[in-house]
Amino acid sequence: MNIIPLFIAIPLGFAFLIPMFSRKVRWLPDMLGNLATLSLVILSFYTIGRTGNYYMGGWRPPIGINLVLDGFSSLMLIMVSGVSFAATLFSVQYMEKYTSKLRYYSLFLLMVAGMNGVALTGDMFNLYVFLEIASIASYALVGFGCDHEELEASFKYLVLGSIASTFILFGIALIYGMTGSLNMAHVGQMIQQQGMGPTLLFAMVMFLMGFGLKAALVPFHAWLPDAHPSAPAPISAMLSGVLIKVLGVYAMMRIFFNVIGVDEKLSWVFIGAGVISMVVGGLLALGQWDYKRLLAYSSISQMGYVILAIGVGGMAMARGGAGANSVAALALLGGLFHLINHATFKSLMFLTSGSVVYGTNTRDLKKMGGLFYKMPITGLCAMVGSLSIAGLPPFNGFWSKLIIILACVKAGFYGIALVAVAVSVITLAYYLKLQKYAFFGEVGEGLKDVKESPSLMCLSMGILAVLCVGLSLLLLPGPRAVLLDPAVEAVLQGTDYITVVLGR
Amino acid sequence: MIYLLTFVLFSIGLYGVVTKKNTVKIVISLVIMEYAVNLFLVLLGYRKGGIAPIMEKGQEIQEFAAATVDPLPQALVLTAIVIGLGVLALMVSLCIRLYEKYGTFDISEMKRLKG
Amino acid sequence: MKGMTLIVKTVTRWVKGFIFLFGLYIILFGHLTPGGGFAGGVILACSYILLTLAYSKEVAHRSLSRAVASELDSVGALIFLSIALLGIYFGGGFFVNFIHRLSPGEPFRFLSAGIIPLCNVAIGIKVGSSLFMIFVILSAMRVIVRKSDNGREIIDNRRKHPR
C-alpha cells in the first residue's frame, strides 16, 4: 500500500477524532495527540530514499491532483514530524495551565496536516489550500491564551498572513491565466515553452512577496517577533522551527527552482534578502530583554543564512560554467542542512523558554539569574542549543554555517562570506547574553524555590538536545547519501522536475 | 482591459489595510482584496456568450465543451470563498475579543507589544 | 417577551421546515444541479440561525445544542475522510470513486455519481453545524455597552469570558 496520502489523512483524522471522543476523558487528548505525531515520525522514516508520484482519485495530471514525494519533501516530512512529536510530548504537562487541551491538539494536528500537505503536493492550488489550512490553525494557536498581548499579536499575524495568502493566490491566478494549468510540472513545461513575459514576471513578484511574508524575510518580518513569542511555548517551537520553513522557504524553493527556474536576477534578490535578514535580525536580537523575543529575532537572522545559501546555489546554477554544479550543490547542501539544524535547535530553545516560563512565570531576562543551579536539565539543554546556534565546533550549527561560508567563498562572494562570519559572532554574543542573564550569576529575587520542570518536558528537550549533537553525523558520507544528497539533487535538478513528474 | 479593474479593486483593498486604523475597516479591506482575486479568477474563465458549465440531457459533449465557460476557476473560487469564510470568522472574533480587552477598535491604542 | 414580534415568529414557524428541506434538496442533488455540500450546508445553518433570531438561543438549542453541533462538526469531517480512505481499500487510491467504478450508473439519474453524493452529505453536515457554531459563538461574545450617568458609553467588563 502506498503511504503517501497517510501523511495528510492521519493528522486530519486525529484532529477530528480528538474533539469527538475525549470530552469526558481527561488523558485521552494527550494520548491521541502523541500517538498521531509518533506514527507520523515512524512513517516519515519509511519515506527515506523513496520517490513516488501519487494520483489523487486515480486522475492523472494535468487533470487530477498529484502528490509528489522526492528527496526534498521527504526531508521536510521528517523535520515536521520530528519537531511536532517533541512539541506534543512537551505540551502534555505544559498545556495543563491552559483551559482547552482538546481544541489545542485539534488545531495542532490541523497545522501538521497542512504542512505535510504543502510538502507533498504537486498542484499549485492545492498548495494554496494546504498553506491556508496550516496558517489558519497557526493564527488561532497564536491567540490561544486570549490575553491582551496574544490577541494583539494574533491579529497582526492574521492581517499580514492573509495579505500574503492573497498575494500567493493572485500569483497562482496569473499563472493559470498564462498557462491554463495548475499542475506544477505541467505549468513548468508551459513556461519553458512560452519563455519569460511580463505576466510571469508579475506572478513572480507576487510569489516573492507572499512567500517572503510567510518566511519573514526582512522587509516583511514585522509580524514574527510579536507572533512567535506570544504563542504557547510548544507552538512557538512549531512556528519558528518548521512553519516558516515549510510555508515560506520550501514552497518558495519548489516554485522558483522546480517550476519557474532560477536566473541571475532572482538569485540576487535571494542573496540580498538573505544578507539583510541575517544582519538586521542579528542586530535587533542583541537589544532584546525578553527571552522568547530574542529567540524570535534570532530566527529571522538564521533564516537569512538559509536564503543566502539558496541564493548562492541558484546563482551558481544560473551562471553555469566549469564546476558550477559542485558549487551549487555545496551551497544548497549547506542551506538545507542549516534548515533542519535550525529546526532542531530553535525548537529546542523555544521549549527551554517554555520550561523557564513554567518554572519562573516570567520572560524577562533581567528578572532571571542562576537558573542553571535550580533547573540543571533545562540549563544544560539551553546551553547545547545556544552553542549550536552560535556555531561552535562539535555541534551541528557549526558544520552547516561552515558549508555555507565555504560555498560563498567558492562562488566568489568574499564580502558576503565575511558578513556571514560577522553575523555568526553577533549570534554568539546574544546567546552568551542569554546564558549569562538567565542561567548563570546570582539567583534572582523570588526564584529561590524554582523547581526543575516535570519529566516529560525534560524528556522532549533531551531528545532535541541529543539531536543537536547527533545531526552532525549527517555529514558523514553514508548518512549524507541517504538523507541530504537526494534532497539537494531534487532542488538541483531544477526544471527537470517536470520530466520526473510527468514521466516523459 | 477589464482585468485592470480587478487590479484597481485589489489596490483599493491593499490601501485600506495599510492606512486604516480601525480593526473592522482593516477586516473589510482584506475581504475586498480577497474578492478582487476571486473576481479575477472568474474572469479568467469567462468566455463571451458562454453557457454555465452544467450539462443537460440530450446535449452532445463536443458541442457542450465548445460553448461552456471554463469551469475550473469557478471551482477554485468556491474553494477560495470557503477559506475566506474561515479567515473572516476568525478575524471578526478576534476583533470582538480585542474590543473586549481594550474597549476600542483603534489599533493605534493597542500597543502592549513593541520592538 | 423574548425574541422578535409575533409576526416574525409565526412566519418563522411556517417557513423553517421548508428552508431545512430546501437545504437537504440542494445537498442531495448537488451532483446533478447547481449546489452541493457547501451551499446546502449554509442553507441548513440558515434555518437554525433564523430560529435563533426569531425566538431565542434557548429555543434553537433545544433542537440543536452546542455540544451536538460540535460533535456533528467532527462527524462530518470524519465521514468525508473515511470515504477517502475507503477509496484506498476498494479502489486502490485516495479519493478513488470506488462505487462508480464498481457500478457506474446511468448519467442524469439520482444514483449515478458514486461517492460524490456521499461526500456532499458529509460536507453538508460539516458546513451546516460549523456555520451554526460560528454564529452562536460570535453572538455569545457580544460586549455589553451601557450608557453611564453622564451619557458616555462605557463597556461593561464584568462579563469577561462568556464561555
mmCIF file of C-alpha atoms in Angstrom, chain A residues 117-380:
data_model
loop_
_atom_site.group_PDB
_atom_site.id
_atom_site.type_symbol
_atom_site.label_atom_id
_atom_site.label_comp_id
_atom_site.label_asym_id
_atom_site.label_seq_id
_atom_site.Cartn_x
_atom_site.Cartn_y
_atom_site.Cartn_z
ATOM 1 C CA GLY A 117 0.277 18.679 2.524
ATOM 2 C CA VAL A 118 2.417 21.616 1.444
ATOM 3 C CA ALA A 119 5.492 19.407 1.476
ATOM 4 C CA LEU A 120 3.861 16.720 -0.651
ATOM 5 C CA THR A 121 1.562 18.417 -3.112
ATOM 6 C CA GLY A 122 2.338 18.753 -6.789
ATOM 7 C CA ASP A 123 -0.512 21.096 -7.613
ATOM 8 C CA MET A 124 -0.441 24.856 -7.230
ATOM 9 C CA PHE A 125 -3.945 25.463 -5.973
ATOM 10 C CA ASN A 126 -3.694 22.508 -3.637
ATOM 11 C CA LEU A 127 -0.542 24.114 -2.282
ATOM 12 C CA TYR A 128 -2.560 27.253 -1.533
ATOM 13 C CA VAL A 129 -5.290 25.251 0.212
ATOM 14 C CA PHE A 130 -2.866 23.381 2.460
ATOM 15 C CA LEU A 131 -0.966 26.588 3.113
ATOM 16 C CA GLU A 132 -4.178 28.206 4.302
ATOM 17 C CA ILE A 133 -5.095 25.225 6.497
ATOM 18 C CA ALA A 134 -1.730 25.456 8.236
ATOM 19 C CA SER A 135 -1.891 29.255 8.505
ATOM 20 C CA ILE A 136 -5.444 29.444 9.871
ATOM 21 C CA ALA A 137 -4.610 26.867 12.528
ATOM 22 C CA SER A 138 -1.498 28.836 13.438
ATOM 23 C CA TYR A 139 -3.402 32.154 13.662
ATOM 24 C CA ALA A 140 -5.770 30.583 16.141
ATOM 25 C CA LEU A 141 -2.949 28.967 18.097
ATOM 26 C CA VAL A 142 -1.028 32.231 18.457
ATOM 27 C CA GLY A 143 -4.052 33.793 20.123
ATOM 28 C CA PHE A 144 -4.677 30.708 22.220
ATOM 29 C CA GLY A 145 -4.058 32.375 25.571
ATOM 30 C CA CYS A 146 -6.737 35.063 24.920
ATOM 31 C CA ASP A 147 -4.818 37.773 26.754
ATOM 32 C CA HIS A 148 -4.047 41.330 25.604
ATOM 33 C CA GLU A 149 -0.692 40.617 24.003
ATOM 34 C CA GLU A 150 -1.701 37.335 22.469
ATOM 35 C CA LEU A 151 -4.807 38.717 20.804
ATOM 36 C CA GLU A 152 -2.911 41.708 19.504
ATOM 37 C CA ALA A 153 -0.098 39.567 18.112
ATOM 38 C CA SER A 154 -2.602 37.173 16.603
ATOM 39 C CA PHE A 155 -4.462 39.996 14.857
ATOM 40 C CA LYS A 156 -1.247 41.413 13.444
ATOM 41 C CA TYR A 157 -0.150 37.965 12.266
ATOM 42 C CA LEU A 158 -3.589 37.299 10.797
ATOM 43 C CA VAL A 159 -3.705 40.510 8.789
ATOM 44 C CA LEU A 160 -0.205 40.110 7.370
ATOM 45 C CA GLY A 161 -0.682 36.378 6.815
ATOM 46 C CA SER A 162 -3.929 36.933 4.900
ATOM 47 C CA ILE A 163 -2.259 39.559 2.731
ATOM 48 C CA ALA A 164 0.481 37.033 1.970
ATOM 49 C CA SER A 165 -2.084 34.366 1.094
ATOM 50 C CA THR A 166 -3.940 36.785 -1.168
ATOM 51 C CA PHE A 167 -0.723 37.608 -2.992
ATOM 52 C CA ILE A 168 0.008 33.918 -3.459
ATOM 53 C CA LEU A 169 -3.499 33.283 -4.773
ATOM 54 C CA PHE A 170 -3.112 36.210 -7.167
ATOM 55 C CA GLY A 171 0.152 34.744 -8.403
ATOM 56 C CA ILE A 172 -1.490 31.371 -8.922
ATOM 57 C CA ALA A 173 -4.355 33.006 -10.801
ATOM 58 C CA LEU A 174 -1.900 34.807 -13.085
ATOM 59 C CA ILE A 175 -0.027 31.562 -13.733
ATOM 60 C CA TYR A 176 -3.300 29.828 -14.502
ATOM 61 C CA GLY A 177 -4.311 32.591 -16.877
ATOM 62 C CA MET A 178 -0.978 32.291 -18.632
ATOM 63 C CA THR A 179 -0.607 28.541 -18.929
ATOM 64 C CA GLY A 180 -4.103 27.171 -18.427
ATOM 65 C CA SER A 181 -2.874 24.552 -15.994
ATOM 66 C CA LEU A 182 -2.354 24.210 -12.263
ATOM 67 C CA ASN A 183 -0.200 21.120 -12.049
ATOM 68 C CA MET A 184 3.300 22.282 -11.139
ATOM 69 C CA ALA A 185 5.109 20.074 -13.601
ATOM 70 C CA HIS A 186 2.745 20.936 -16.412
ATOM 71 C CA VAL A 187 2.998 24.632 -15.607
ATOM 72 C CA GLY A 188 6.777 24.325 -15.707
ATOM 73 C CA GLN A 189 6.591 22.747 -19.135
ATOM 74 C CA MET A 190 4.373 25.518 -20.459
ATOM 75 C CA ILE A 191 6.648 28.191 -19.001
ATOM 76 C CA GLN A 192 9.650 26.658 -20.708
ATOM 77 C CA GLN A 193 7.808 26.746 -23.998
ATOM 78 C CA GLN A 194 6.489 30.274 -23.642
ATOM 79 C CA GLY A 195 9.552 31.858 -22.129
ATOM 80 C CA MET A 196 9.724 34.905 -19.899
ATOM 81 C CA GLY A 197 6.986 37.504 -20.201
ATOM 82 C CA PRO A 198 5.552 40.400 -18.235
ATOM 83 C CA THR A 199 2.755 38.223 -16.828
ATOM 84 C CA LEU A 200 5.216 35.693 -15.481
ATOM 85 C CA LEU A 201 7.351 38.469 -14.023
ATOM 86 C CA PHE A 202 4.317 39.910 -12.250
ATOM 87 C CA ALA A 203 3.396 36.477 -10.897
ATOM 88 C CA MET A 204 6.962 36.001 -9.670
ATOM 89 C CA VAL A 205 6.846 39.297 -7.807
ATOM 90 C CA MET A 206 3.564 38.217 -6.226
ATOM 91 C CA PHE A 207 5.060 34.884 -5.156
ATOM 92 C CA LEU A 208 8.162 36.583 -3.784
ATOM 93 C CA MET A 209 6.089 38.946 -1.655
ATOM 94 C CA GLY A 210 3.706 36.230 -0.495
ATOM 95 C CA PHE A 211 6.265 33.617 0.419
ATOM 96 C CA GLY A 212 8.623 36.286 1.711
ATOM 97 C CA LEU A 213 5.914 37.370 4.153
ATOM 98 C CA LYS A 214 5.357 33.772 5.206
ATOM 99 C CA ALA A 215 9.099 33.197 5.637
ATOM 100 C CA ALA A 216 9.577 36.544 7.460
ATOM 101 C CA LEU A 217 12.399 37.875 5.289
ATOM 102 C CA VAL A 218 13.462 41.283 6.493
ATOM 103 C CA PRO A 219 11.308 43.813 4.720
ATOM 104 C CA PHE A 220 8.331 41.630 5.666
ATOM 105 C CA HIS A 221 9.397 40.469 9.111
ATOM 106 C CA ALA A 222 7.287 42.710 11.350
ATOM 107 C CA TRP A 223 4.807 40.058 12.469
ATOM 108 C CA LEU A 224 7.275 37.404 13.550
ATOM 109 C CA PRO A 225 8.754 38.919 16.729
ATOM 110 C CA ASP A 226 5.224 39.539 18.024
ATOM 111 C CA ALA A 227 3.535 36.347 16.945
ATOM 112 C CA HIS A 228 6.136 33.757 17.859
ATOM 113 C CA PRO A 229 6.738 34.811 21.481
ATOM 114 C CA SER A 230 3.024 35.236 22.211
ATOM 115 C CA ALA A 231 2.086 31.659 21.395
ATOM 116 C CA PRO A 232 2.358 28.873 23.982
ATOM 117 C CA ALA A 233 5.921 27.510 24.014
ATOM 118 C CA PRO A 234 5.356 24.271 22.035
ATOM 119 C CA ILE A 235 3.550 26.295 19.388
ATOM 120 C CA SER A 236 6.388 28.801 19.246
ATOM 121 C CA ALA A 237 8.679 25.850 18.678
ATOM 122 C CA MET A 238 6.478 24.649 15.830
ATOM 123 C CA LEU A 239 6.094 28.117 14.287
ATOM 124 C CA SER A 240 9.732 29.067 14.417
ATOM 125 C CA GLY A 241 11.007 25.555 13.941
ATOM 126 C CA VAL A 242 9.032 24.320 10.975
ATOM 127 C CA LEU A 243 6.127 26.530 9.917
ATOM 128 C CA ILE A 244 8.123 29.417 8.430
ATOM 129 C CA LYS A 245 10.371 26.906 6.679
ATOM 130 C CA VAL A 246 7.702 24.734 5.111
ATOM 131 C CA LEU A 247 5.286 27.540 4.232
ATOM 132 C CA GLY A 248 7.942 30.047 3.264
ATOM 133 C CA VAL A 249 11.237 28.564 2.201
ATOM 134 C CA TYR A 250 10.125 25.145 0.974
ATOM 135 C CA ALA A 251 7.216 26.451 -1.092
ATOM 136 C CA MET A 252 9.377 29.257 -2.486
ATOM 137 C CA MET A 253 12.152 26.854 -3.486
ATOM 138 C CA ARG A 254 9.710 24.420 -5.037
ATOM 139 C CA ILE A 255 8.095 27.069 -7.173
ATOM 140 C CA PHE A 256 11.160 29.062 -8.132
ATOM 141 C CA PHE A 257 13.648 26.231 -8.607
ATOM 142 C CA ASN A 258 11.475 23.411 -9.894
ATOM 143 C CA VAL A 259 8.686 25.180 -11.736
ATOM 144 C CA ILE A 260 9.823 28.577 -12.973
ATOM 145 C CA GLY A 261 13.572 28.077 -12.922
ATOM 146 C CA VAL A 262 16.124 30.433 -11.387
ATOM 147 C CA ASP A 263 18.054 33.127 -13.150
ATOM 148 C CA GLU A 264 20.683 35.604 -12.005
ATOM 149 C CA LYS A 265 18.353 38.447 -11.068
ATOM 150 C CA LEU A 266 16.232 36.223 -8.878
ATOM 151 C CA SER A 267 19.343 34.844 -7.188
ATOM 152 C CA TRP A 268 20.481 38.384 -6.456
ATOM 153 C CA VAL A 269 17.117 39.032 -4.802
ATOM 154 C CA PHE A 270 17.563 35.924 -2.656
ATOM 155 C CA ILE A 271 21.134 36.844 -1.736
ATOM 156 C CA GLY A 272 20.164 40.418 -0.907
ATOM 157 C CA ALA A 273 17.181 39.404 1.216
ATOM 158 C CA GLY A 274 19.280 36.757 2.942
ATOM 159 C CA VAL A 275 22.102 39.126 3.867
ATOM 160 C CA ILE A 276 19.754 41.868 5.051
ATOM 161 C CA SER A 277 17.688 39.420 7.141
ATOM 162 C CA MET A 278 20.839 37.963 8.623
ATOM 163 C CA VAL A 279 22.309 41.309 9.669
ATOM 164 C CA VAL A 280 19.114 43.090 10.749
ATOM 165 C CA GLY A 281 17.753 40.094 12.664
ATOM 166 C CA GLY A 282 21.056 39.626 14.453
ATOM 167 C CA LEU A 283 21.444 43.274 15.408
ATOM 168 C CA LEU A 284 17.860 43.565 16.656
ATOM 169 C CA ALA A 285 18.236 40.396 18.706
ATOM 170 C CA LEU A 286 21.189 41.937 20.562
ATOM 171 C CA GLY A 287 18.978 44.552 22.187
ATOM 172 C CA GLN A 288 16.193 42.281 23.419
ATOM 173 C CA TRP A 289 15.491 41.590 27.084
ATOM 174 C CA ASP A 290 12.616 39.195 26.552
ATOM 175 C CA TYR A 291 13.719 35.546 26.408
ATOM 176 C CA LYS A 292 11.332 34.485 23.632
ATOM 177 C CA ARG A 293 11.560 37.733 21.661
ATOM 178 C CA LEU A 294 15.322 37.327 21.437
ATOM 179 C CA LEU A 295 14.793 33.838 20.041
ATOM 180 C CA ALA A 296 12.277 35.147 17.510
ATOM 181 C CA TYR A 297 14.707 37.768 16.153
ATOM 182 C CA SER A 298 17.364 35.100 16.048
ATOM 183 C CA SER A 299 15.009 33.041 13.836
ATOM 184 C CA ILE A 300 14.919 35.878 11.300
ATOM 185 C CA SER A 301 18.690 36.046 11.341
ATOM 186 C CA GLN A 302 19.161 32.291 10.890
ATOM 187 C CA MET A 303 16.578 32.131 8.088
ATOM 188 C CA GLY A 304 18.770 34.740 6.394
ATOM 189 C CA TYR A 305 21.580 32.173 6.255
ATOM 190 C CA VAL A 306 19.301 29.643 4.584
ATOM 191 C CA ILE A 307 18.032 32.109 1.986
ATOM 192 C CA LEU A 308 21.576 33.315 1.339
ATOM 193 C CA ALA A 309 22.743 29.745 0.702
ATOM 194 C CA ILE A 310 19.810 29.158 -1.632
ATOM 195 C CA GLY A 311 20.607 32.369 -3.489
ATOM 196 C CA VAL A 312 24.264 31.411 -3.895
ATOM 197 C CA GLY A 313 23.219 27.978 -5.141
ATOM 198 C CA GLY A 314 20.778 29.488 -7.606
ATOM 199 C CA MET A 315 23.414 31.924 -8.804
ATOM 200 C CA ALA A 316 25.874 29.113 -9.470
ATOM 201 C CA MET A 317 23.163 27.179 -11.322
ATOM 202 C CA ALA A 318 22.170 30.193 -13.412
ATOM 203 C CA ARG A 319 25.704 31.218 -14.313
ATOM 204 C CA GLY A 320 26.808 27.735 -15.264
ATOM 205 C CA GLY A 321 30.372 27.170 -16.354
ATOM 206 C CA ALA A 322 33.042 24.821 -15.103
ATOM 207 C CA GLY A 323 32.495 23.459 -11.615
ATOM 208 C CA ALA A 324 29.316 25.467 -11.171
ATOM 209 C CA ASN A 325 27.344 22.367 -10.378
ATOM 210 C CA SER A 326 29.566 21.377 -7.482
ATOM 211 C CA VAL A 327 29.414 24.901 -6.023
ATOM 212 C CA ALA A 328 25.623 24.923 -6.341
ATOM 213 C CA ALA A 329 25.431 21.502 -4.730
ATOM 214 C CA LEU A 330 27.635 22.662 -1.863
ATOM 215 C CA ALA A 331 25.591 25.826 -1.280
ATOM 216 C CA LEU A 332 22.281 24.003 -1.374
ATOM 217 C CA LEU A 333 23.658 21.289 0.908
ATOM 218 C CA GLY A 334 24.640 23.985 3.381
ATOM 219 C CA GLY A 335 21.263 25.679 3.102
ATOM 220 C CA LEU A 336 19.201 22.545 3.562
ATOM 221 C CA PHE A 337 21.442 21.268 6.348
ATOM 222 C CA HIS A 338 21.090 24.602 8.116
ATOM 223 C CA LEU A 339 17.334 24.358 7.589
ATOM 224 C CA ILE A 340 16.983 21.108 9.534
ATOM 225 C CA ASN A 341 19.608 22.147 12.068
ATOM 226 C CA HIS A 342 17.693 25.335 12.718
ATOM 227 C CA ALA A 343 14.515 23.301 13.143
ATOM 228 C CA THR A 344 16.141 21.263 15.908
ATOM 229 C CA PHE A 345 17.963 23.935 17.853
ATOM 230 C CA LYS A 346 15.394 26.689 17.551
ATOM 231 C CA SER A 347 12.586 24.420 18.687
ATOM 232 C CA LEU A 348 14.867 23.232 21.498
ATOM 233 C CA MET A 349 15.465 26.841 22.565
ATOM 234 C CA PHE A 350 11.752 27.668 22.470
ATOM 235 C CA LEU A 351 10.975 24.579 24.538
ATOM 236 C CA THR A 352 13.579 25.598 27.133
ATOM 237 C CA SER A 353 11.972 29.043 27.190
ATOM 238 C CA GLY A 354 8.678 27.315 27.904
ATOM 239 C CA SER A 355 10.305 25.356 30.685
ATOM 240 C CA VAL A 356 11.752 28.547 32.185
ATOM 241 C CA VAL A 357 8.361 30.272 31.986
ATOM 242 C CA TYR A 358 6.750 27.213 33.558
ATOM 243 C CA GLY A 359 9.143 27.432 36.497
ATOM 244 C CA THR A 360 9.547 31.173 36.992
ATOM 245 C CA ASN A 361 6.444 32.684 35.349
ATOM 246 C CA THR A 362 8.447 35.436 33.683
ATOM 247 C CA ARG A 363 10.083 36.001 30.313
ATOM 248 C CA ASP A 364 12.146 38.993 31.353
ATOM 249 C CA LEU A 365 15.868 38.216 31.297
ATOM 250 C CA LYS A 366 16.564 40.916 33.885
ATOM 251 C CA LYS A 367 14.438 39.131 36.475
ATOM 252 C CA MET A 368 16.149 35.776 35.972
ATOM 253 C CA GLY A 369 19.550 34.531 37.004
ATOM 254 C CA GLY A 370 21.183 31.452 38.381
ATOM 255 C CA LEU A 371 18.577 29.163 36.872
ATOM 256 C CA PHE A 372 21.299 26.685 35.936
ATOM 257 C CA TYR A 373 21.586 25.656 39.583
ATOM 258 C CA LYS A 374 17.842 25.410 40.009
ATOM 259 C CA MET A 375 16.915 23.736 36.726
ATOM 260 C CA PRO A 376 20.004 21.757 35.644
ATOM 261 C CA ILE A 377 18.420 19.819 32.776
ATOM 262 C CA THR A 378 16.790 22.875 31.241
ATOM 263 C CA GLY A 379 20.030 24.789 31.682
ATOM 264 C CA LEU A 380 22.077 22.076 30.013
#
